[in-house]
Tab-separated table of C-alpha atoms (C1' of nucleotides) in Angstrom:
chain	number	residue	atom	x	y	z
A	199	UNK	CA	6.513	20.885	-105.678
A	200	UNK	CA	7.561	23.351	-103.383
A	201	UNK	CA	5.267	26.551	-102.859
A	202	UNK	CA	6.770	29.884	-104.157
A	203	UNK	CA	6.142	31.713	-101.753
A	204	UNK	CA	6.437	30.295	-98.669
A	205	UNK	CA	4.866	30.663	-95.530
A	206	UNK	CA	6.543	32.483	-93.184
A	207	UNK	CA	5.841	32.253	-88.948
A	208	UNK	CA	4.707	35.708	-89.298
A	209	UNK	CA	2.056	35.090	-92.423
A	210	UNK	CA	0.571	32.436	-90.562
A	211	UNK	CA	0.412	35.294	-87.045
A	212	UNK	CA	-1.187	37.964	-89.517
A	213	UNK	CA	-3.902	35.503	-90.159
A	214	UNK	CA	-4.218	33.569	-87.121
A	215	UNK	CA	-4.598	36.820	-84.839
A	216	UNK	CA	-7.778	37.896	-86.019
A	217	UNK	CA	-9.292	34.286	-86.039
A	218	UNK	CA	-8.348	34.488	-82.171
A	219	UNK	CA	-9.574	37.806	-81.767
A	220	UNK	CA	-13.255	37.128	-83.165
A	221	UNK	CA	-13.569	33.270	-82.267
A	222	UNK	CA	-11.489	32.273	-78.873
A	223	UNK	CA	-8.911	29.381	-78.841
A	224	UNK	CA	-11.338	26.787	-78.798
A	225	UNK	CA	-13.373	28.666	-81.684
A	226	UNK	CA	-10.443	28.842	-83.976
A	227	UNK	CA	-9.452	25.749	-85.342
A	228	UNK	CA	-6.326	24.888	-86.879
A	229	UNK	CA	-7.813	23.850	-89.764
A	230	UNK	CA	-9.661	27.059	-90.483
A	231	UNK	CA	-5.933	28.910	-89.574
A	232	UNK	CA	-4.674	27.060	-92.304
A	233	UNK	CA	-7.238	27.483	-94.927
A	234	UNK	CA	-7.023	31.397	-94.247
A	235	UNK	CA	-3.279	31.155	-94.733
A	236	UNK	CA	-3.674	28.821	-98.045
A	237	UNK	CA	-1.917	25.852	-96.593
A	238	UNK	CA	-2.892	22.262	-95.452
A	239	UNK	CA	-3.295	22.037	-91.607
A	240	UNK	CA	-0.258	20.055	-91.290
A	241	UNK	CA	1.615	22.733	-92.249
A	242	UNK	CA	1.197	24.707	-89.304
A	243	UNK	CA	2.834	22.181	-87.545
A	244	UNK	CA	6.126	22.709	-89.377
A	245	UNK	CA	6.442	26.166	-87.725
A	246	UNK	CA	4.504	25.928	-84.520
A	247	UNK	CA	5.232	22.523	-81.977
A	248	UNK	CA	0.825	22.520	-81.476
A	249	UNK	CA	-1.967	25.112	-81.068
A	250	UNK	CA	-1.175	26.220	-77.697
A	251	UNK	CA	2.145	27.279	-78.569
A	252	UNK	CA	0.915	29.266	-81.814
A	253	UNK	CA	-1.746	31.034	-80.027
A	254	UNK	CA	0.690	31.973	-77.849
A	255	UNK	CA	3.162	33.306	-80.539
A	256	UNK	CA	-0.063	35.214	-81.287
A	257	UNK	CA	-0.213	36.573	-78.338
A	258	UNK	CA	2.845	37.709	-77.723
A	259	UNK	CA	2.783	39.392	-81.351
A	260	UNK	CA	-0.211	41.398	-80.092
A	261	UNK	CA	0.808	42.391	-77.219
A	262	UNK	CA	4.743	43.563	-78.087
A	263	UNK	CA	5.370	47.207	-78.860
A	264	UNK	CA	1.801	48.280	-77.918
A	265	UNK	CA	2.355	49.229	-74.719
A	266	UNK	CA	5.648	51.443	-75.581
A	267	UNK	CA	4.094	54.310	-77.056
A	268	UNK	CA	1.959	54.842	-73.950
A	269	UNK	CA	5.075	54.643	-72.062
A	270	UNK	CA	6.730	57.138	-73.777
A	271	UNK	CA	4.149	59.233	-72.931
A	272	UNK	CA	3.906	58.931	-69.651
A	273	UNK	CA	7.638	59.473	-69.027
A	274	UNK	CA	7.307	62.477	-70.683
A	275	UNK	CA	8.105	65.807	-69.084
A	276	UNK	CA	5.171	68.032	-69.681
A	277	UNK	CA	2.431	68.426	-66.801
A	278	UNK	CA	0.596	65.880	-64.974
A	279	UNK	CA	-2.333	66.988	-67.235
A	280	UNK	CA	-1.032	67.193	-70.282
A	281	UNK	CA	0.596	63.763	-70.039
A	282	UNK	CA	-3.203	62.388	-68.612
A	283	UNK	CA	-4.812	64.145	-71.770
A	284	UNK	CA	-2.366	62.341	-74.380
A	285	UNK	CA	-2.078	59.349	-72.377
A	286	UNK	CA	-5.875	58.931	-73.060
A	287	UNK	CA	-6.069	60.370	-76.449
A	288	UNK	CA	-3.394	57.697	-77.571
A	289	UNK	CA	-4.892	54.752	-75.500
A	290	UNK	CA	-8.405	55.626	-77.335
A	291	UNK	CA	-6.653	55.642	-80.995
A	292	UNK	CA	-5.150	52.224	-80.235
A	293	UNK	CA	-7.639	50.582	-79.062
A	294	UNK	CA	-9.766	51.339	-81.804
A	295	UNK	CA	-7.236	51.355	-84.430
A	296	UNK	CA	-6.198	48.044	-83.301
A	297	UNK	CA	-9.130	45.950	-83.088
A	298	UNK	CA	-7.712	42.168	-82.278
A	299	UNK	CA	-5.529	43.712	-79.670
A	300	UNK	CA	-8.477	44.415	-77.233
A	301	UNK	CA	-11.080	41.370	-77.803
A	302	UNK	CA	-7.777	39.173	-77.391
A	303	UNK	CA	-7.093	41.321	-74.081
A	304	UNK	CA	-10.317	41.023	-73.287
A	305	UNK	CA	-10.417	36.919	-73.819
A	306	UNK	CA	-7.510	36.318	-71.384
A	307	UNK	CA	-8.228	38.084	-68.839
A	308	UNK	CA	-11.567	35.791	-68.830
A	309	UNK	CA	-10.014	32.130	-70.371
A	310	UNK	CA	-6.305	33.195	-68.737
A	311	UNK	CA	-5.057	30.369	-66.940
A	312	UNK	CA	-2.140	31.782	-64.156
A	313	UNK	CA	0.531	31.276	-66.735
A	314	UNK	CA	-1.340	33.206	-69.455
A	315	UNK	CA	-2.603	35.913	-67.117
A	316	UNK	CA	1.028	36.684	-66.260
A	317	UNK	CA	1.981	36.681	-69.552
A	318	UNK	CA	-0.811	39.361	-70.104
A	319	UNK	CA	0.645	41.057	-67.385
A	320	UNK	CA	4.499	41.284	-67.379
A	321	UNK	CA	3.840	41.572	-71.400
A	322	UNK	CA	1.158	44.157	-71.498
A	323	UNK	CA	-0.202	45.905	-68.292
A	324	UNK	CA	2.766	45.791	-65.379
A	325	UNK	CA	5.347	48.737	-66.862
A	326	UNK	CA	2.104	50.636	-68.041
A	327	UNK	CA	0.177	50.308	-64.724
A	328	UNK	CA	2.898	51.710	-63.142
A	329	UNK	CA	3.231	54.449	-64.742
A	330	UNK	CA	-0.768	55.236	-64.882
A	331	UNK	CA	-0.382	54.854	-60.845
A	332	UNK	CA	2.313	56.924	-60.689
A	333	UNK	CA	0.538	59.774	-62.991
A	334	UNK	CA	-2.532	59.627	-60.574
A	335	UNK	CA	-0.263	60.211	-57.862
A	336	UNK	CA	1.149	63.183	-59.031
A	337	UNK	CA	-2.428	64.274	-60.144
A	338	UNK	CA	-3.386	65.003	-56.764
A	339	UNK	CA	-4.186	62.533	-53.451
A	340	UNK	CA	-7.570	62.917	-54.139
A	341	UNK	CA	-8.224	59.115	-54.841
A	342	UNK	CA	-6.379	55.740	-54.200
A	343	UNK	CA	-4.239	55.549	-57.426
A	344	UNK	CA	-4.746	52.307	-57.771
A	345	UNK	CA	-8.382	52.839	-58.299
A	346	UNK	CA	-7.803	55.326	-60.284
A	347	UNK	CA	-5.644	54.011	-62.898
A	348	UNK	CA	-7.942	51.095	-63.516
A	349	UNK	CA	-10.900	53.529	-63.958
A	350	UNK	CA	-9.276	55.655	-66.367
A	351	UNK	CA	-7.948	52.327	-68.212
A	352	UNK	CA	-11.304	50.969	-67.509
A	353	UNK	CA	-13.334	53.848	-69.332
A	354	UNK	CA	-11.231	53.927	-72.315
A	355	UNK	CA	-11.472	50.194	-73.107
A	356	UNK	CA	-15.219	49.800	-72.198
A	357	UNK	CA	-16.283	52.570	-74.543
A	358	UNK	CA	-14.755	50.148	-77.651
A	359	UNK	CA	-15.722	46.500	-76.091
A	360	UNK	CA	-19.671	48.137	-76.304
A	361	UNK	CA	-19.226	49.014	-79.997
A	362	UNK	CA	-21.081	46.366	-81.666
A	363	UNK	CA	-24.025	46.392	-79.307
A	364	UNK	CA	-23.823	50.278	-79.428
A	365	UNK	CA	-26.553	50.037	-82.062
A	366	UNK	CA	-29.098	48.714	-80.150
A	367	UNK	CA	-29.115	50.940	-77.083
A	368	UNK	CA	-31.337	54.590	-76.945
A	369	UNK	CA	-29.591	57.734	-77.720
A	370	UNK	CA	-26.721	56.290	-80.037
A	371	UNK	CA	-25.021	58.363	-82.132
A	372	UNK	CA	-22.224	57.976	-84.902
A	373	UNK	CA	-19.758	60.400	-83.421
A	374	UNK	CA	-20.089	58.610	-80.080
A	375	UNK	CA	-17.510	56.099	-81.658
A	376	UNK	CA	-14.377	58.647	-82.781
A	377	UNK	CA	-11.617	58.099	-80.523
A	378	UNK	CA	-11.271	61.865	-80.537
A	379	UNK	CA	-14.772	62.593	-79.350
A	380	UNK	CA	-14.338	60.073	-76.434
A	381	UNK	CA	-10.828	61.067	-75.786
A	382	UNK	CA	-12.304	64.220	-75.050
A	383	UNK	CA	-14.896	63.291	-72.971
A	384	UNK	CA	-12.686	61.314	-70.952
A	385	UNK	CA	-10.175	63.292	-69.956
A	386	UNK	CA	-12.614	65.987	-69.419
A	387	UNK	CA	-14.623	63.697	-66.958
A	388	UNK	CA	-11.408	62.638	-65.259
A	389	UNK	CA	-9.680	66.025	-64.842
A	390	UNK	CA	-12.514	67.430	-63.639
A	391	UNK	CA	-13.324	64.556	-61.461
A	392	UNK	CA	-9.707	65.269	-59.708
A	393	UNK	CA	-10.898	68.823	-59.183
A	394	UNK	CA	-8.680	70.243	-61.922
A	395	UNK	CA	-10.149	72.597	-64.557
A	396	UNK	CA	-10.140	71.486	-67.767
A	397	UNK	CA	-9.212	73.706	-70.641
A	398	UNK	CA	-11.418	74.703	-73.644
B	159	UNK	CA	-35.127	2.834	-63.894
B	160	UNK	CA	-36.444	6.138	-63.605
B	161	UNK	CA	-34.195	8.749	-61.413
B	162	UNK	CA	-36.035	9.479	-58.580
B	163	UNK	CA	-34.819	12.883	-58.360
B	164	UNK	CA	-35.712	13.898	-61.949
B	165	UNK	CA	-33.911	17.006	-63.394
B	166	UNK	CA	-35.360	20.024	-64.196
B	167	UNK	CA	-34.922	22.411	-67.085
B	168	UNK	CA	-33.766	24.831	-64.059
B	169	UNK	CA	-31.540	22.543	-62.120
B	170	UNK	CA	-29.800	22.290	-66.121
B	171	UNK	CA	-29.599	25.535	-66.589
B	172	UNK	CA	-28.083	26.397	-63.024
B	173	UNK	CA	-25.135	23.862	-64.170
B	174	UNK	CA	-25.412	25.125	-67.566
B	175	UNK	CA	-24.545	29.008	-66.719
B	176	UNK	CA	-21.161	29.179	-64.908
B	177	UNK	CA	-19.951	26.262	-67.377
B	178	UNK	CA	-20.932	29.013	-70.560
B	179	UNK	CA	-19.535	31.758	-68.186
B	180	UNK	CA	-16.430	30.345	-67.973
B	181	UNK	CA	-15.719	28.257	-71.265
B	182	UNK	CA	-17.953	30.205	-73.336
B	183	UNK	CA	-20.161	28.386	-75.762
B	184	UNK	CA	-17.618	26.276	-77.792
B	185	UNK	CA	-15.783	25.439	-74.693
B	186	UNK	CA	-18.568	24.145	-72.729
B	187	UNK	CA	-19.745	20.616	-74.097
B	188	UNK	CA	-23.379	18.680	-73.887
B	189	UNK	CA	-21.051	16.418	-72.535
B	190	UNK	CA	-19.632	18.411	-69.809
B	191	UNK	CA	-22.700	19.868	-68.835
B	192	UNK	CA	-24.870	16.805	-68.533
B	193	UNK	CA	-21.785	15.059	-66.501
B	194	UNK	CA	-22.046	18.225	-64.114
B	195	UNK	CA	-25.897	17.430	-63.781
B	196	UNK	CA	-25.119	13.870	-63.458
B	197	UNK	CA	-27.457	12.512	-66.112
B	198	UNK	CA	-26.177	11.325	-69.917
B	199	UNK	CA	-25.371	14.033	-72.688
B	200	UNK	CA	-29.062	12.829	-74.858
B	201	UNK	CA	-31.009	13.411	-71.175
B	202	UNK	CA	-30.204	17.617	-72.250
B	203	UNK	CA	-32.040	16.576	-75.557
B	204	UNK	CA	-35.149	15.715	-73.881
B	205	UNK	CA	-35.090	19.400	-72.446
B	206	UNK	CA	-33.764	21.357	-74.888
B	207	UNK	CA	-33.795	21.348	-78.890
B	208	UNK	CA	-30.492	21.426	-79.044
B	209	UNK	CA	-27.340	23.234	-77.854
B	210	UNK	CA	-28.387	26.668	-79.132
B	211	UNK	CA	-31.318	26.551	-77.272
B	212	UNK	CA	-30.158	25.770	-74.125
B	213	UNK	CA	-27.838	28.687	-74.742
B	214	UNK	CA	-30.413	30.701	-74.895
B	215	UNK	CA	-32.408	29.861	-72.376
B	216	UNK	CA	-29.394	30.300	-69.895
B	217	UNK	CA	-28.187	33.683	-71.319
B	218	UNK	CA	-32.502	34.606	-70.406
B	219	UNK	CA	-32.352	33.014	-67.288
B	220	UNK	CA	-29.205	34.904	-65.823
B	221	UNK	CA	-30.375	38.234	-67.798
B	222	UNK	CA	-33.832	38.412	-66.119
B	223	UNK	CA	-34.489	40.713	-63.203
B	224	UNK	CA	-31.421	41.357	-62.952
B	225	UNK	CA	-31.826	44.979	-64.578
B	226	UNK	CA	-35.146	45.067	-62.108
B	227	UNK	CA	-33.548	46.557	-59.120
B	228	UNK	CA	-31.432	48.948	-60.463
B	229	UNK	CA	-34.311	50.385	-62.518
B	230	UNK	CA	-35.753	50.989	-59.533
B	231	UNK	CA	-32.688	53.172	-58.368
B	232	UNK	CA	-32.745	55.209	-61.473
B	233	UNK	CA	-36.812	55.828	-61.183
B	234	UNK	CA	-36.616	56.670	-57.706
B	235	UNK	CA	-37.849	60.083	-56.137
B	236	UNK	CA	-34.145	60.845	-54.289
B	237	UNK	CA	-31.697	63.329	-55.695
B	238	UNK	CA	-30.125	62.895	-58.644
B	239	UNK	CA	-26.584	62.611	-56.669
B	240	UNK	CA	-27.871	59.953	-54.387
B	241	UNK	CA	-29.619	57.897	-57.538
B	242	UNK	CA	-26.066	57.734	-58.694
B	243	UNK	CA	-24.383	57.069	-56.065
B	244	UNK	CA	-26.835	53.830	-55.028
B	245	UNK	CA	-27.156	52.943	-58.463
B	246	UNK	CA	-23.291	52.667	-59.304
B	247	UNK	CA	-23.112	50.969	-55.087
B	248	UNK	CA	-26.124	48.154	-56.250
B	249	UNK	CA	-24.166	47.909	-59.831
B	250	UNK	CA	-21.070	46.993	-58.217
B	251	UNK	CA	-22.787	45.125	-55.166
B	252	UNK	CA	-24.569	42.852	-58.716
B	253	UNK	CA	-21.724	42.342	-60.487
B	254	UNK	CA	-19.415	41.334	-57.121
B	255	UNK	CA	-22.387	38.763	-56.252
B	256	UNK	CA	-23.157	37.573	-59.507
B	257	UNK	CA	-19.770	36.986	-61.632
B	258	UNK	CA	-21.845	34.585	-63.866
B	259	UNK	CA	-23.239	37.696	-65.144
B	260	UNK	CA	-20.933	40.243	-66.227
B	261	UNK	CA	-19.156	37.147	-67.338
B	262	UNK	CA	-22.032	36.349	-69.855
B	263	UNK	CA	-22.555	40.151	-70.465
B	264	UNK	CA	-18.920	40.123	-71.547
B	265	UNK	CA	-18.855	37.271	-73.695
B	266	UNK	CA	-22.348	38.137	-75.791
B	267	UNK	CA	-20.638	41.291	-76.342
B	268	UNK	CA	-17.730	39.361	-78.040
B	269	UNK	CA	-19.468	36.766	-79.933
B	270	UNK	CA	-23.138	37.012	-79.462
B	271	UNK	CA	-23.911	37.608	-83.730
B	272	UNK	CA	-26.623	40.228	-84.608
B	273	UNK	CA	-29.425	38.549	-83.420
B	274	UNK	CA	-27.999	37.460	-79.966
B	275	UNK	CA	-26.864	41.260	-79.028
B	276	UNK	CA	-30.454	42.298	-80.102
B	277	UNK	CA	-31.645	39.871	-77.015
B	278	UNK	CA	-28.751	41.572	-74.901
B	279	UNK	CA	-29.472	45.042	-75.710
B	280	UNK	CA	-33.455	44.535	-74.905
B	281	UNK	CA	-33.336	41.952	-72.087
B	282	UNK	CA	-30.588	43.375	-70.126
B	283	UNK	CA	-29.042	46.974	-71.853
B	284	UNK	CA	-31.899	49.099	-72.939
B	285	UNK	CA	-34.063	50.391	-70.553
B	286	UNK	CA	-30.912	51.102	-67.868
B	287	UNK	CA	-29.230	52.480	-70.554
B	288	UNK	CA	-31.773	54.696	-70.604
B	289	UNK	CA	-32.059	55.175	-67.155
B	290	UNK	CA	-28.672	56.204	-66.963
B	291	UNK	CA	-28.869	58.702	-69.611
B	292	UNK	CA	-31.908	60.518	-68.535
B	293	UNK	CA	-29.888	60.608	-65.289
B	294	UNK	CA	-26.762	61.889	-66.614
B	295	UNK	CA	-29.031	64.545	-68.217
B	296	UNK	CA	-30.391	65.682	-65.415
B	297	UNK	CA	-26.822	66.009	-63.495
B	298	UNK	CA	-25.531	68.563	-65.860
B	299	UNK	CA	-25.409	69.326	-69.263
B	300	UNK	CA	-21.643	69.551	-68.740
B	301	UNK	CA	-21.085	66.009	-70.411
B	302	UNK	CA	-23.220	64.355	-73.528
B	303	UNK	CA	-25.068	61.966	-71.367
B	304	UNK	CA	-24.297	58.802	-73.810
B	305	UNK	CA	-20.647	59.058	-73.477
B	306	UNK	CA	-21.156	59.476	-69.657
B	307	UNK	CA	-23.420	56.412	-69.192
B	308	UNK	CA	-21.435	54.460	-70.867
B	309	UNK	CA	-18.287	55.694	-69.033
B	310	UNK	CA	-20.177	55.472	-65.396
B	311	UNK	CA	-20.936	51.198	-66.368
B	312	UNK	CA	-17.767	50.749	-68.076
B	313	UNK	CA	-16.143	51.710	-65.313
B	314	UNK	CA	-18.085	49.349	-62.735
B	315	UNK	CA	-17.758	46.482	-65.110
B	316	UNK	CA	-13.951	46.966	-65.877
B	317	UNK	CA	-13.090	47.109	-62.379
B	318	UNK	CA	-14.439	43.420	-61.840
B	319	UNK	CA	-13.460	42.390	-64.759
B	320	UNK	CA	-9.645	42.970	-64.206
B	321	UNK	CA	-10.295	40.706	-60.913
B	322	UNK	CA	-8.350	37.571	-62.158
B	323	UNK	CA	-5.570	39.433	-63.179
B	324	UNK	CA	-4.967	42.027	-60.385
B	325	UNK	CA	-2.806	40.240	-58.663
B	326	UNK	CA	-0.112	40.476	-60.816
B	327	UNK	CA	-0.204	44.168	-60.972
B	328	UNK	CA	1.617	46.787	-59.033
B	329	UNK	CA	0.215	48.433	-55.860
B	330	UNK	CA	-2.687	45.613	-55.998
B	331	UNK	CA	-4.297	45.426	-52.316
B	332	UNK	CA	-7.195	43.422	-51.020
B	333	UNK	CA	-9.693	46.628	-50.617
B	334	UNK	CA	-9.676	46.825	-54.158
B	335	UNK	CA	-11.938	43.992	-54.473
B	336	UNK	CA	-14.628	45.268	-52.139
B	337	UNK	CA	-17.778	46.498	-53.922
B	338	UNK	CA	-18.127	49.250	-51.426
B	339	UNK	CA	-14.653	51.038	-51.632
B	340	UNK	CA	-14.682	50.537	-55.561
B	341	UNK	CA	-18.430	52.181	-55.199
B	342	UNK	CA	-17.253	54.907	-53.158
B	343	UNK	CA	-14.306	55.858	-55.442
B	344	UNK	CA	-16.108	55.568	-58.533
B	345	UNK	CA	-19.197	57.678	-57.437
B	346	UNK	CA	-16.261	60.123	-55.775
B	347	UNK	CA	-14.706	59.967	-59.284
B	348	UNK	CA	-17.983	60.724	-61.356
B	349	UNK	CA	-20.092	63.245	-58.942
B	350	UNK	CA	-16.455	65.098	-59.159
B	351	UNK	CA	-16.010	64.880	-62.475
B	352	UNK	CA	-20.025	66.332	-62.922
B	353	UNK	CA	-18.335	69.025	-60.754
B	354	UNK	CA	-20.586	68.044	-57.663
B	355	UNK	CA	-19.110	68.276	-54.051
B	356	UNK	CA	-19.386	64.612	-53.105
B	357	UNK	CA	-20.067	64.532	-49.045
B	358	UNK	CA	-18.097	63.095	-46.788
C	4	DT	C1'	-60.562	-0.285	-57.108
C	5	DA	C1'	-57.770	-2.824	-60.305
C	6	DT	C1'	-55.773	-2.434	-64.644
C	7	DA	C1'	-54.508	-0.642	-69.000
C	8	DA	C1'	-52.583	3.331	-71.697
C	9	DT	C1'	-49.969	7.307	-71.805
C	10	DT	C1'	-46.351	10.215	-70.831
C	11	DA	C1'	-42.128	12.188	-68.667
C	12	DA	C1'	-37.473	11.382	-67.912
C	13	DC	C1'	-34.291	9.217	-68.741
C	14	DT	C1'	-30.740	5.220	-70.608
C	15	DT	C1'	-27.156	3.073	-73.940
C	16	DA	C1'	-25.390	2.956	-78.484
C	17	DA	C1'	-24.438	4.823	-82.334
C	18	DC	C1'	-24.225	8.322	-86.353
C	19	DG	C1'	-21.426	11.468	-88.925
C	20	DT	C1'	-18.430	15.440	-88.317
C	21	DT	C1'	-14.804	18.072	-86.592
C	22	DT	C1'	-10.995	18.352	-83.658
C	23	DG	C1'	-5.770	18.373	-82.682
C	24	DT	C1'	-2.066	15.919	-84.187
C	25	DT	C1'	1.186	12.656	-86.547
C	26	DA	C1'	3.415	9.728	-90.086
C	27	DA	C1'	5.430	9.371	-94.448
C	28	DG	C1'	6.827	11.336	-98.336
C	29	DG	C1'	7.821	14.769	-102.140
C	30	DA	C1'	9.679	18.953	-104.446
C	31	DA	C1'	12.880	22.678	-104.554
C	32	DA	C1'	16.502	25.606	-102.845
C	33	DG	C1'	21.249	25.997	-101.019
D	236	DC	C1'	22.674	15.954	-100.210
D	237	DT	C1'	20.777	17.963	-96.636
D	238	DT	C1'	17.343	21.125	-95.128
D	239	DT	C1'	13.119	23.745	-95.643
D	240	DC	C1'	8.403	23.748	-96.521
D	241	DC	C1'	5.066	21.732	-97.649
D	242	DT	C1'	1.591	17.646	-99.221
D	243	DT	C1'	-1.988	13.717	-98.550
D	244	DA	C1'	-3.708	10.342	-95.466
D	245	DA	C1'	-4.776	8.878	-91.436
D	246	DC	C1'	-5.311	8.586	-86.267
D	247	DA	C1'	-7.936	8.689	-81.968
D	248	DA	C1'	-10.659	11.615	-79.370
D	249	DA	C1'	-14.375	14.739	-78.741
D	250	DC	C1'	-18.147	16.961	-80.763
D	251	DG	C1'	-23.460	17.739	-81.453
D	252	DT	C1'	-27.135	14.950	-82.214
D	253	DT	C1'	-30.446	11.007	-83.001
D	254	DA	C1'	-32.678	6.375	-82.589
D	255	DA	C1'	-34.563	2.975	-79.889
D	256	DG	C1'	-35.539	1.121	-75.686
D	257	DT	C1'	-36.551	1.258	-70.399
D	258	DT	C1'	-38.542	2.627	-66.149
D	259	DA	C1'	-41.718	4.900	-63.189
D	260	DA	C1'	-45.276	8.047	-62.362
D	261	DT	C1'	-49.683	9.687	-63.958
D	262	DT	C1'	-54.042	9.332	-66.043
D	263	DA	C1'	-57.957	6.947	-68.235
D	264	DT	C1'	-60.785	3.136	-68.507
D	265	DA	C1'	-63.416	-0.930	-67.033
DNA sequence: TATAATTAACTTAACGTTTGTTAAGGAAAG
DNA sequence: CTTTCCTTAACAAACGTTAAGTTAATTATA
């Protein structure tokens, strides 16, 4: 008979994402998607044309609308600063609010292909690169920009990739893992590092 | 008849470790590997116990002394400004030369269970962690020194890890990739952000 | 010193399992 | 009566792994 509640494309997303996330494409199988959604592996096939194509569906589910409220920030028209402080306090809260969004970051920038890895890009980092560049510009001509913006993107997602071997290292801590208390830290470290004084 | 160049356990591994850096450990097959080595897929068997193993012993083989040198930065009788500075120039020159590496590094991080980011954390993470600490302690109490180690190799790693994808970002130049312009911004960035006049 | 026994380093062939994917069909809603 | 959403069954390919046999170097024995 047919199911009551069907299966929409967006069930089997929910379900597939975080399979991604933990296992990699070639970790997740389709069967495994399908069992998690509580449908025969065939089924998938009804919605999505193979496994390439759903993972990418995935992807671009991930990736869409994340990068607008950082946007929005940095088009804002408070200070240089101010826009750098909130800029890093909301790129903290995402990325640990949002688990699957960074690991499946983090997995194509290293299993990418060129077609994937623009993807990533045009989807994800272009718009909000810019406007990180642009921010460090107006922050002073201290440093190349460009280096700049990849440090201060680079610090923020580094702090949540180490989380689950945080345990294991010397000097660990459990507030060491709020977004707030590493927000902090960071803009701290990078305001100060573009010889402007940080408040408070 | 028997090969007369017969295969080491090293000359597998050394075909073994960019095919895990790469793929990762479901994406690299026996198969694969022992077609790389030029020998059939039960030859590995004869070496190894089984694929786990071999794992293993390539994850040991790229981790070891590969912490050794930088150690040797961080107990070093110099300043505390130049210990950074050479230890974030060697981190970057490491991670440049050996992309095998931070590749692994990476992908432990991601999937590596308990017991595998145990061997991480002691093989490769814990006693520069602690270097890196007790450095960051003695450069100022104006950070906590956890947050700032992590932040100081986060942003070392990230920088080379955004390689594949850089070119399809804005403002992306060739410089960006050298190890000794990245070092020079990032120790710029950090010694700044301690609030240290960085020469030159 | 010649020969026998052992061992290291493989080979091919096959195993059972899992993989992505398809074919054929069935039930229910519009 | 078509379309949607699924099912079971099956496919070939690839997977990790093992069994059994082969060759050549090494070692032990006579």
């Amino acid at each position: 008979m047919r199911p009551l509640n069907p299966k929409s494309k967006k069930e089997i997303l929910t379900v597939a994402i975080p399979l991604f996330a933990r296992s990699g494409y070639s970790g997740a199988s389709m069967r495994t998607i399908a069992q998690k959604v509580g449908v025969s592996a065939a089924a998938l096939y009804h919605h999505f044309q193979d496994k390439q194509t759903l993972y990418l569906a995935a992807m671009t589910q991930v990736f869409s609308d994340k990068a607008d409220s950082l946007e929005k920030i940095l088009s804002g028209r408070t200070s240089p600063e101010q826009r750098l402080a909130q800029f890093i306090t909301r790129l903290c809260e995402l990325v640990q609010q949002d688990k699957n969004f960074s690991m499946l970051i983090q997995r194509e920038m290293m299993d990418g292909d060129e077609s994937r890895l623009k993807l990533l890009a045009s989807e994800v980092y272009y718009t909000l690169f810019e406007g990180v560049t642009e921010l460090c510009q107006e922050l002073g001509p201290k440093h190349d920009p460009y280096l700049l913006a990849i440090s201060i993107i680079g610090i923020v997602m580094y702090h949540f990739q180490t989380t689950a071997i945080r345990p294991y290292l010397p000097y660990s801590k459990e507030q060491h893992s709020d977004p707030k208390v590493v927000a902090r830290h960071i803009t701290k470290l990078v305001l100060q590092g573009l010889g402007i004084d940080y408040p408070e």
